[in-house]
PDB file of C-alpha atoms and ligand atoms in Angstrom:
ATOM      1  CA  MET A1343      -0.087   0.448   0.089  1.00  0.00           C
ATOM      2  CA  SER A1344       1.336   3.979  -0.817  1.00  0.00           C
ATOM      3  CA  SER A1345       2.277   5.669   2.368  1.00  0.00           C
ATOM      4  CA  LYS A1346       0.061   7.378   3.960  1.00  0.00           C
ATOM      5  CA  SER A1347      -1.193  11.314   2.873  1.00  0.00           C
ATOM      6  CA  LYS A1348      -0.452  13.530   5.415  1.00  0.00           C
ATOM      7  CA  LEU A1349      -3.594  16.170   6.510  1.00  0.00           C
ATOM      8  CA  CYS A1350      -3.725  19.184   8.535  1.00  0.00           C
ATOM      9  CA  VAL A1351      -7.319  20.016   9.429  1.00  0.00           C
ATOM     10  CA  LEU A1352      -8.349  23.392  10.582  1.00  0.00           C
ATOM     11  CA  ILE A1353     -11.375  24.409  12.495  1.00  0.00           C
ATOM     12  CA  SER A1354     -12.890  27.142  14.136  1.00  0.00           C
ATOM     13  CA  GLY A1355     -16.123  25.468  16.061  1.00  0.00           C
ATOM     14  CA  ASN A1356     -17.874  22.192  16.132  1.00  0.00           C
ATOM     15  CA  GLY A1357     -15.738  19.981  13.977  1.00  0.00           C
ATOM     16  CA  SER A1358     -18.489  17.287  13.025  1.00  0.00           C
ATOM     17  CA  ASN A1359     -16.284  17.532   9.329  1.00  0.00           C
ATOM     18  CA  LEU A1360     -12.986  16.595  11.244  1.00  0.00           C
ATOM     19  CA  GLN A1361     -14.980  13.813  12.949  1.00  0.00           C
ATOM     20  CA  ALA A1362     -16.406  12.502   9.603  1.00  0.00           C
ATOM     21  CA  ILE A1363     -12.317  12.694   8.623  1.00  0.00           C
ATOM     22  CA  ILE A1364     -11.456  10.862  11.652  1.00  0.00           C
ATOM     23  CA  ASP A1365     -14.219   8.140  11.161  1.00  0.00           C
ATOM     24  CA  HIS A1366     -13.438   7.361   7.623  1.00  0.00           C
ATOM     25  CA  ILE A1367      -9.697   7.114   8.465  1.00  0.00           C
ATOM     26  CA  ASP A1368     -10.649   4.666  11.433  1.00  0.00           C
ATOM     27  CA  ASP A1369     -12.825   2.909   9.421  1.00  0.00           C
ATOM     28  CA  GLY A1370      -9.711   2.575   6.452  1.00  0.00           C
ATOM     29  CA  LYS A1371     -11.406   4.123   3.780  1.00  0.00           C
ATOM     30  CA  LEU A1372      -8.620   6.534   3.712  1.00  0.00           C
ATOM     31  CA  ASN A1373      -4.915   6.085   3.641  1.00  0.00           C
ATOM     32  CA  ALA A1374      -4.305   9.456   5.911  1.00  0.00           C
ATOM     33  CA  GLU A1375      -3.012  10.454   8.845  1.00  0.00           C
ATOM     34  CA  ILE A1376      -4.036  13.651  10.681  1.00  0.00           C
ATOM     35  CA  SER A1377      -1.084  15.212  11.858  1.00  0.00           C
ATOM     36  CA  LEU A1378      -2.426  18.584  13.380  1.00  0.00           C
ATOM     37  CA  VAL A1379      -5.486  19.789  14.248  1.00  0.00           C
ATOM     38  CA  ILE A1380      -5.384  23.583  14.404  1.00  0.00           C
ATOM     39  CA  SER A1381      -8.573  25.941  15.752  1.00  0.00           C
ATOM     40  CA  ASN A1382      -8.638  29.990  16.081  1.00  0.00           C
ATOM     41  CA  LYS A1383     -11.095  29.396  18.789  1.00  0.00           C
ATOM     42  CA  PRO A1384     -10.131  28.293  22.099  1.00  0.00           C
ATOM     43  CA  ASN A1385     -13.090  26.907  23.016  1.00  0.00           C
ATOM     44  CA  ALA A1386     -13.963  24.736  19.848  1.00  0.00           C
ATOM     45  CA  TYR A1387     -15.448  21.608  20.504  1.00  0.00           C
ATOM     46  CA  GLY A1388     -13.195  20.261  17.455  1.00  0.00           C
ATOM     47  CA  LEU A1389     -10.235  20.421  19.490  1.00  0.00           C
ATOM     48  CA  THR A1390     -12.011  18.026  22.341  1.00  0.00           C
ATOM     49  CA  ARG A1391     -12.933  15.922  19.357  1.00  0.00           C
ATOM     50  CA  ALA A1392      -9.110  15.942  18.124  1.00  0.00           C
ATOM     51  CA  GLU A1393      -7.925  15.509  21.617  1.00  0.00           C
ATOM     52  CA  ASN A1394     -10.382  12.447  21.981  1.00  0.00           C
ATOM     53  CA  ALA A1395      -8.628  10.739  18.725  1.00  0.00           C
ATOM     54  CA  GLY A1396      -5.420  11.306  20.440  1.00  0.00           C
ATOM     55  CA  ILE A1397      -4.434  13.945  17.199  1.00  0.00           C
ATOM     56  CA  ARG A1398      -1.934  16.873  18.066  1.00  0.00           C
ATOM     57  CA  HIS A1399      -4.012  19.704  18.487  1.00  0.00           C
ATOM     58  CA  LEU A1400      -3.714  23.304  19.079  1.00  0.00           C
ATOM     59  CA  CYS A1401      -5.248  27.085  19.366  1.00  0.00           C
ATOM     60  CA  LEU A1402      -3.767  29.650  17.465  1.00  0.00           C
ATOM     61  CA  ASP A1403      -5.737  32.305  18.804  1.00  0.00           C
ATOM     62  CA  HIS A1404      -6.565  34.872  16.141  1.00  0.00           C
ATOM     63  CA  SER A1405      -7.627  37.550  18.902  1.00  0.00           C
ATOM     64  CA  GLN A1406      -3.655  37.162  20.212  1.00  0.00           C
ATOM     65  CA  TYR A1407      -2.504  38.804  16.719  1.00  0.00           C
ATOM     66  CA  GLU A1408      -2.018  42.682  15.654  1.00  0.00           C
ATOM     67  CA  ASP A1409      -3.826  41.922  11.914  1.00  0.00           C
ATOM     68  CA  ARG A1410      -4.451  39.532   9.710  1.00  0.00           C
ATOM     69  CA  GLU A1411      -1.029  39.148   8.118  1.00  0.00           C
ATOM     70  CA  SER A1412       0.593  38.508  11.164  1.00  0.00           C
ATOM     71  CA  TYR A1413      -2.076  35.441  12.444  1.00  0.00           C
ATOM     72  CA  ASP A1414      -2.168  34.085   8.299  1.00  0.00           C
ATOM     73  CA  GLN A1415       2.233  34.374   9.190  1.00  0.00           C
ATOM     74  CA  ALA A1416       2.184  32.135  12.263  1.00  0.00           C
ATOM     75  CA  LEU A1417      -0.367  29.539  10.643  1.00  0.00           C
ATOM     76  CA  ALA A1418       1.546  29.471   7.463  1.00  0.00           C
ATOM     77  CA  ASP A1419       4.894  28.892   9.718  1.00  0.00           C
ATOM     78  CA  THR A1420       3.092  26.343  11.850  1.00  0.00           C
ATOM     79  CA  LEU A1421       1.728  24.705   8.534  1.00  0.00           C
ATOM     80  CA  SER A1422       5.098  24.773   6.774  1.00  0.00           C
ATOM     81  CA  GLN A1423       6.441  22.882   9.566  1.00  0.00           C
ATOM     82  CA  GLU A1424       4.206  20.010   9.250  1.00  0.00           C
ATOM     83  CA  ASN A1425       4.493  19.970   5.816  1.00  0.00           C
ATOM     84  CA  PRO A1426       1.440  18.432   4.829  1.00  0.00           C
ATOM     85  CA  ASP A1427       0.196  16.975   1.758  1.00  0.00           C
ATOM     86  CA  CYS A1428      -3.140  18.461   1.980  1.00  0.00           C
ATOM     87  CA  ILE A1429      -4.585  21.164   4.166  1.00  0.00           C
ATOM     88  CA  VAL A1430      -8.543  20.741   5.010  1.00  0.00           C
ATOM     89  CA  LEU A1431     -10.415  24.047   5.711  1.00  0.00           C
ATOM     90  CA  ALA A1432     -13.523  22.032   8.022  1.00  0.00           C
ATOM     91  CA  GLY A1433     -15.353  25.103   9.145  1.00  0.00           C
ATOM     92  CA  PHE A1434     -12.495  27.523   9.402  1.00  0.00           C
ATOM     93  CA  MET A1435     -14.372  30.796   9.521  1.00  0.00           C
ATOM     94  CA  ARG A1436     -11.661  33.181   8.575  1.00  0.00           C
ATOM     95  CA  ILE A1437     -10.570  34.891   5.134  1.00  0.00           C
ATOM     96  CA  LEU A1438      -7.218  33.868   4.274  1.00  0.00           C
ATOM     97  CA  THR A1439      -4.650  36.222   3.018  1.00  0.00           C
ATOM     98  CA  PRO A1440      -3.684  36.011  -0.878  1.00  0.00           C
ATOM     99  CA  GLU A1441       0.102  35.188   0.491  1.00  0.00           C
ATOM    100  CA  PHE A1442      -1.239  32.626   2.665  1.00  0.00           C
ATOM    101  CA  VAL A1443      -3.218  31.013   0.064  1.00  0.00           C
ATOM    102  CA  ASN A1444      -0.785  31.352  -2.974  1.00  0.00           C
ATOM    103  CA  LYS A1445       1.770  29.517  -0.589  1.00  0.00           C
ATOM    104  CA  PHE A1446      -0.365  26.768  -0.216  1.00  0.00           C
ATOM    105  CA  SER A1447      -1.730  26.739  -3.319  1.00  0.00           C
ATOM    106  CA  GLY A1448      -3.240  23.171  -4.699  1.00  0.00           C
ATOM    107  CA  LYS A1449      -2.899  22.000  -1.328  1.00  0.00           C
ATOM    108  CA  LEU A1450      -5.659  24.066   0.306  1.00  0.00           C
ATOM    109  CA  LEU A1451      -9.371  22.584   0.522  1.00  0.00           C
ATOM    110  CA  ASN A1452     -12.644  24.081   1.528  1.00  0.00           C
ATOM    111  CA  ILE A1453     -16.024  22.997   2.484  1.00  0.00           C
ATOM    112  CA  HIS A1454     -18.889  25.751   1.486  1.00  0.00           C
ATOM    113  CA  PRO A1455     -22.452  25.162   2.698  1.00  0.00           C
ATOM    114  CA  SER A1456     -24.016  26.468  -1.061  1.00  0.00           C
ATOM    115  CA  LEU A1457     -23.880  25.641  -3.990  1.00  0.00           C
ATOM    116  CA  LEU A1458     -21.204  27.939  -5.474  1.00  0.00           C
ATOM    117  CA  PRO A1459     -21.108  30.445  -6.644  1.00  0.00           C
ATOM    118  CA  LYS A1460     -24.321  31.057  -5.317  1.00  0.00           C
ATOM    119  CA  TYR A1461     -24.190  32.211  -1.747  1.00  0.00           C
ATOM    120  CA  LYS A1462     -20.509  32.736  -1.131  1.00  0.00           C
ATOM    121  CA  GLY A1463     -19.713  34.123   2.819  1.00  0.00           C
ATOM    122  CA  LEU A1464     -22.095  33.565   5.562  1.00  0.00           C
ATOM    123  CA  ASN A1465     -25.753  32.814   6.462  1.00  0.00           C
ATOM    124  CA  THR A1466     -26.050  30.723   3.225  1.00  0.00           C
ATOM    125  CA  HIS A1467     -29.136  28.656   4.877  1.00  0.00           C
ATOM    126  CA  GLN A1468     -30.993  31.870   5.649  1.00  0.00           C
ATOM    127  CA  ARG A1469     -30.252  33.363   2.490  1.00  0.00           C
ATOM    128  CA  ALA A1470     -31.241  30.425   0.529  1.00  0.00           C
ATOM    129  CA  ILE A1471     -34.538  30.461   2.246  1.00  0.00           C
ATOM    130  CA  ASP A1472     -35.207  34.375   2.291  1.00  0.00           C
ATOM    131  CA  ASN A1473     -34.612  34.050  -1.521  1.00  0.00           C
ATOM    132  CA  GLY A1474     -37.513  31.394  -2.147  1.00  0.00           C
ATOM    133  CA  ASP A1475     -34.704  28.339  -3.502  1.00  0.00           C
ATOM    134  CA  GLU A1476     -36.442  24.943  -3.670  1.00  0.00           C
ATOM    135  CA  GLU A1477     -32.983  23.534  -3.370  1.00  0.00           C
ATOM    136  CA  HIS A1478     -30.117  24.278  -1.772  1.00  0.00           C
ATOM    137  CA  GLY A1479     -26.644  22.328  -0.992  1.00  0.00           C
ATOM    138  CA  VAL A1480     -22.795  22.243  -0.321  1.00  0.00           C
ATOM    139  CA  SER A1481     -19.676  22.301  -2.415  1.00  0.00           C
ATOM    140  CA  VAL A1482     -16.034  21.575  -1.851  1.00  0.00           C
ATOM    141  CA  HIS A1483     -13.661  23.381  -3.863  1.00  0.00           C
ATOM    142  CA  PHE A1484      -9.888  24.039  -4.251  1.00  0.00           C
ATOM    143  CA  VAL A1485      -9.081  27.447  -1.905  1.00  0.00           C
ATOM    144  CA  THR A1486      -7.994  30.462  -4.319  1.00  0.00           C
ATOM    145  CA  PRO A1487      -7.683  34.096  -3.304  1.00  0.00           C
ATOM    146  CA  GLU A1488     -10.867  34.745  -4.408  1.00  0.00           C
ATOM    147  CA  LEU A1489     -13.177  33.940  -1.386  1.00  0.00           C
ATOM    148  CA  ASP A1490     -15.506  31.022  -1.966  1.00  0.00           C
ATOM    149  CA  GLY A1491     -14.284  31.026  -5.559  1.00  0.00           C
ATOM    150  CA  GLY A1492     -11.999  28.427  -6.103  1.00  0.00           C
ATOM    151  CA  PRO A1493     -12.455  25.663  -8.277  1.00  0.00           C
ATOM    152  CA  VAL A1494     -15.699  23.028  -7.473  1.00  0.00           C
ATOM    153  CA  ILE A1495     -15.213  20.078  -6.978  1.00  0.00           C
ATOM    154  CA  ILE A1496     -18.287  18.129  -5.860  1.00  0.00           C
ATOM    155  CA  GLN A1497     -21.604  20.228  -4.870  1.00  0.00           C
ATOM    156  CA  SER A1498     -24.091  17.901  -3.097  1.00  0.00           C
ATOM    157  CA  ARG A1499     -28.028  19.075  -3.143  1.00  0.00           C
ATOM    158  CA  VAL A1500     -30.817  18.657  -0.619  1.00  0.00           C
ATOM    159  CA  PRO A1501     -34.412  20.011  -1.037  1.00  0.00           C
ATOM    160  CA  ILE A1502     -35.476  23.353   0.942  1.00  0.00           C
ATOM    161  CA  PHE A1503     -39.161  22.640   2.280  1.00  0.00           C
ATOM    162  CA  GLU A1504     -42.164  25.098   3.048  1.00  0.00           C
ATOM    163  CA  GLU A1505     -41.365  25.567   7.028  1.00  0.00           C
ATOM    164  CA  ASP A1506     -37.926  24.777   6.980  1.00  0.00           C
ATOM    165  CA  THR A1507     -36.012  26.554   9.390  1.00  0.00           C
ATOM    166  CA  ALA A1508     -32.253  27.930   8.956  1.00  0.00           C
ATOM    167  CA  GLY A1509     -31.165  25.468  11.431  1.00  0.00           C
ATOM    168  CA  GLU A1510     -33.113  22.333   9.990  1.00  0.00           C
ATOM    169  CA  LEU A1511     -31.661  23.040   6.927  1.00  0.00           C
ATOM    170  CA  ALA A1512     -28.116  23.062   8.112  1.00  0.00           C
ATOM    171  CA  GLU A1513     -28.537  19.751   9.597  1.00  0.00           C
ATOM    172  CA  ARG A1514     -29.987  18.434   6.004  1.00  0.00           C
ATOM    173  CA  VAL A1515     -27.137  20.168   4.526  1.00  0.00           C
ATOM    174  CA  GLN A1516     -24.143  18.861   6.925  1.00  0.00           C
ATOM    175  CA  GLU A1517     -25.455  15.285   6.501  1.00  0.00           C
ATOM    176  CA  GLN A1518     -24.418  16.177   3.177  1.00  0.00           C
ATOM    177  CA  GLU A1519     -20.889  17.501   3.890  1.00  0.00           C
ATOM    178  CA  ARG A1520     -20.516  14.735   6.044  1.00  0.00           C
ATOM    179  CA  ARG A1521     -20.262  12.330   3.117  1.00  0.00           C
ATOM    180  CA  ILE A1522     -19.019  14.431   0.647  1.00  0.00           C
ATOM    181  CA  TYR A1523     -15.454  15.692   2.255  1.00  0.00           C
ATOM    182  CA  PRO A1524     -14.128  12.483   3.161  1.00  0.00           C
ATOM    183  CA  LEU A1525     -14.966  11.155  -0.396  1.00  0.00           C
ATOM    184  CA  VAL A1526     -13.053  14.326  -1.907  1.00  0.00           C
ATOM    185  CA  LEU A1527     -10.144  13.326   0.793  1.00  0.00           C
ATOM    186  CA  GLU A1528     -10.033   9.735  -1.008  1.00  0.00           C
ATOM    187  CA  TRP A1529      -9.170  11.529  -4.402  1.00  0.00           C
ATOM    188  CA  VAL A1530      -6.707  13.661  -3.392  1.00  0.00           C
ATOM    189  CA  CYS A1531      -4.898  10.597  -0.840  1.00  0.00           C
ATOM    190  CA  ASP A1532      -5.352   8.209  -3.701  1.00  0.00           C
ATOM    191  CA  GLY A1533      -3.433  11.083  -6.068  1.00  0.00           C
ATOM    192  CA  ARG A1534      -6.376  11.183  -8.422  1.00  0.00           C
ATOM    193  CA  LEU A1535      -6.914  15.026  -7.835  1.00  0.00           C
ATOM    194  CA  THR A1536      -5.383  17.865  -8.675  1.00  0.00           C
ATOM    195  CA  MET A1537      -5.634  21.803  -9.242  1.00  0.00           C
ATOM    196  CA  ARG A1538      -4.432  23.220 -12.633  1.00  0.00           C
ATOM    197  CA  ASP A1539      -4.549  26.163 -14.435  1.00  0.00           C
ATOM    198  CA  ASN A1540      -7.526  27.337 -11.907  1.00  0.00           C
ATOM    199  CA  LYS A1541      -9.536  23.983 -12.659  1.00  0.00           C
ATOM    200  CA  ALA A1542     -10.440  20.899 -10.679  1.00  0.00           C
ATOM    201  CA  ILE A1543      -8.537  17.578 -12.516  1.00  0.00           C
ATOM    202  CA  LEU A1544     -10.097  14.227 -11.474  1.00  0.00           C
ATOM    203  CA  ASP A1545      -8.396  11.140 -13.167  1.00  0.00           C
ATOM    204  CA  ASP A1546      -6.790  13.687 -15.739  1.00  0.00           C
ATOM    205  CA  ASN A1547     -10.075  14.863 -16.570  1.00  0.00           C
ATOM    206  CA  PRO A1548     -11.293  18.870 -15.708  1.00  0.00           C
ATOM    207  CA  LEU A1549     -14.403  18.975 -13.778  1.00  0.00           C
ATOM    208  CA  PRO A1550     -17.195  20.727 -14.973  1.00  0.00           C
ATOM    209  CA  GLU A1551     -17.854  24.310 -13.015  1.00  0.00           C
ATOM    210  CA  SER A1552     -20.360  22.780 -10.809  1.00  0.00           C
ATOM    211  CA  GLY A1553     -17.847  19.948  -9.726  1.00  0.00           C
ATOM    212  CA  TYR A1554     -18.470  16.011 -10.241  1.00  0.00           C
ATOM    213  CA  ALA A1555     -22.470  15.475  -9.607  1.00  0.00           C
ATOM    214  CA  SER A1556     -22.466  13.265  -6.312  1.00  0.00           C
ATOM    215  CA  GLU A1557     -26.171  12.363  -7.070  1.00  0.00           C
TER     216      GLU A1557
HETATM  217  C1  LIG B 572     -20.170  23.428   8.013  1.00  0.00           C
HETATM  218  O1  LIG B 572     -21.262  23.338   7.695  1.00  0.00           O
HETATM  219  C2  LIG B 572     -19.189  24.031   7.256  1.00  0.00           C
HETATM  220  O2  LIG B 572     -20.092  23.688   5.624  1.00  0.00           O
HETATM  221  C3  LIG B 572     -19.475  25.561   7.156  1.00  0.00           C
HETATM  222  O3  LIG B 572     -19.590  25.415   8.879  1.00  0.00           O
HETATM  223  C4  LIG B 572     -19.672  24.360   9.435  1.00  0.00           C
HETATM  224  C5  LIG B 572     -18.796  23.997  10.364  1.00  0.00           C
HETATM  225  O4  LIG B 572     -19.444  23.048  10.978  1.00  0.00           O
HETATM  226  N1  LIG B 572     -18.017  26.278   6.725  1.00  0.00           N
HETATM  227  C6  LIG B 572     -18.593  27.661   6.383  1.00  0.00           C
HETATM  228  O5  LIG B 572     -19.314  28.300   6.410  1.00  0.00           O
HETATM  229  C7  LIG B 572     -17.066  28.227   5.328  1.00  0.00           C
HETATM  230  N2  LIG B 572     -17.333  29.231   5.195  1.00  0.00           N
HETATM  231  P1  LIG B 572     -18.380  21.963  11.783  1.00  0.00           P
HETATM  232  O6  LIG B 572     -17.638  22.546  12.391  1.00  0.00           O
HETATM  233  O7  LIG B 572     -19.578  20.795  12.624  1.00  0.00           O
HETATM  234  O8  LIG B 572     -17.679  20.915  10.495  1.00  0.00           O
END
């Protein structure tokens, strides 16, 4: 079997995506190890999940840094020491500087709770409801300097029902998140997925703009 890929996972909160990745590795479906989990918030529950799984973890608290540049420099220094194959943003709620993104270009993945390019940024579930959309979903994409704008790898769609609250919709979306993020990481760890010329390439084929159809 080829050697394990090294992942670093960045979180800010609950860490349900982190947990899905941990479980996928434990189930033998993902040939990877998580070498480090980093949170920008000291009280993120994802840090407890890392602790429980015996994974190295630390908090780089953004409130302790003067500005975005110095925070991202510290983050980049920490990650460079790890030299990961892939940096997994899993609910990491910070905008990254172009310098940071360019340094790790092609290795940075993000999961965003909308059918990109719709609803970049925050409050995606409420915005989809307010707009009267009939469907919503989640995208996994490579990170480029444009916020939530990098090439989409995969999307998963869910229906929006009439009485849905943002919380109910978020839960439906997060069920899909826990399914597709580990799958994308399988592709990465098996050497099947790369970014070239601002496109996501799977098995040497550029993926369409909406990514691999998961349904
Ligand atoms: C997830 O729903 C993820 O899509 C979203 O934060 C949540 C984190 O959940 N990410 C973003 O909004 C990024 N812009 P988790 O901490 O349980 O994995």
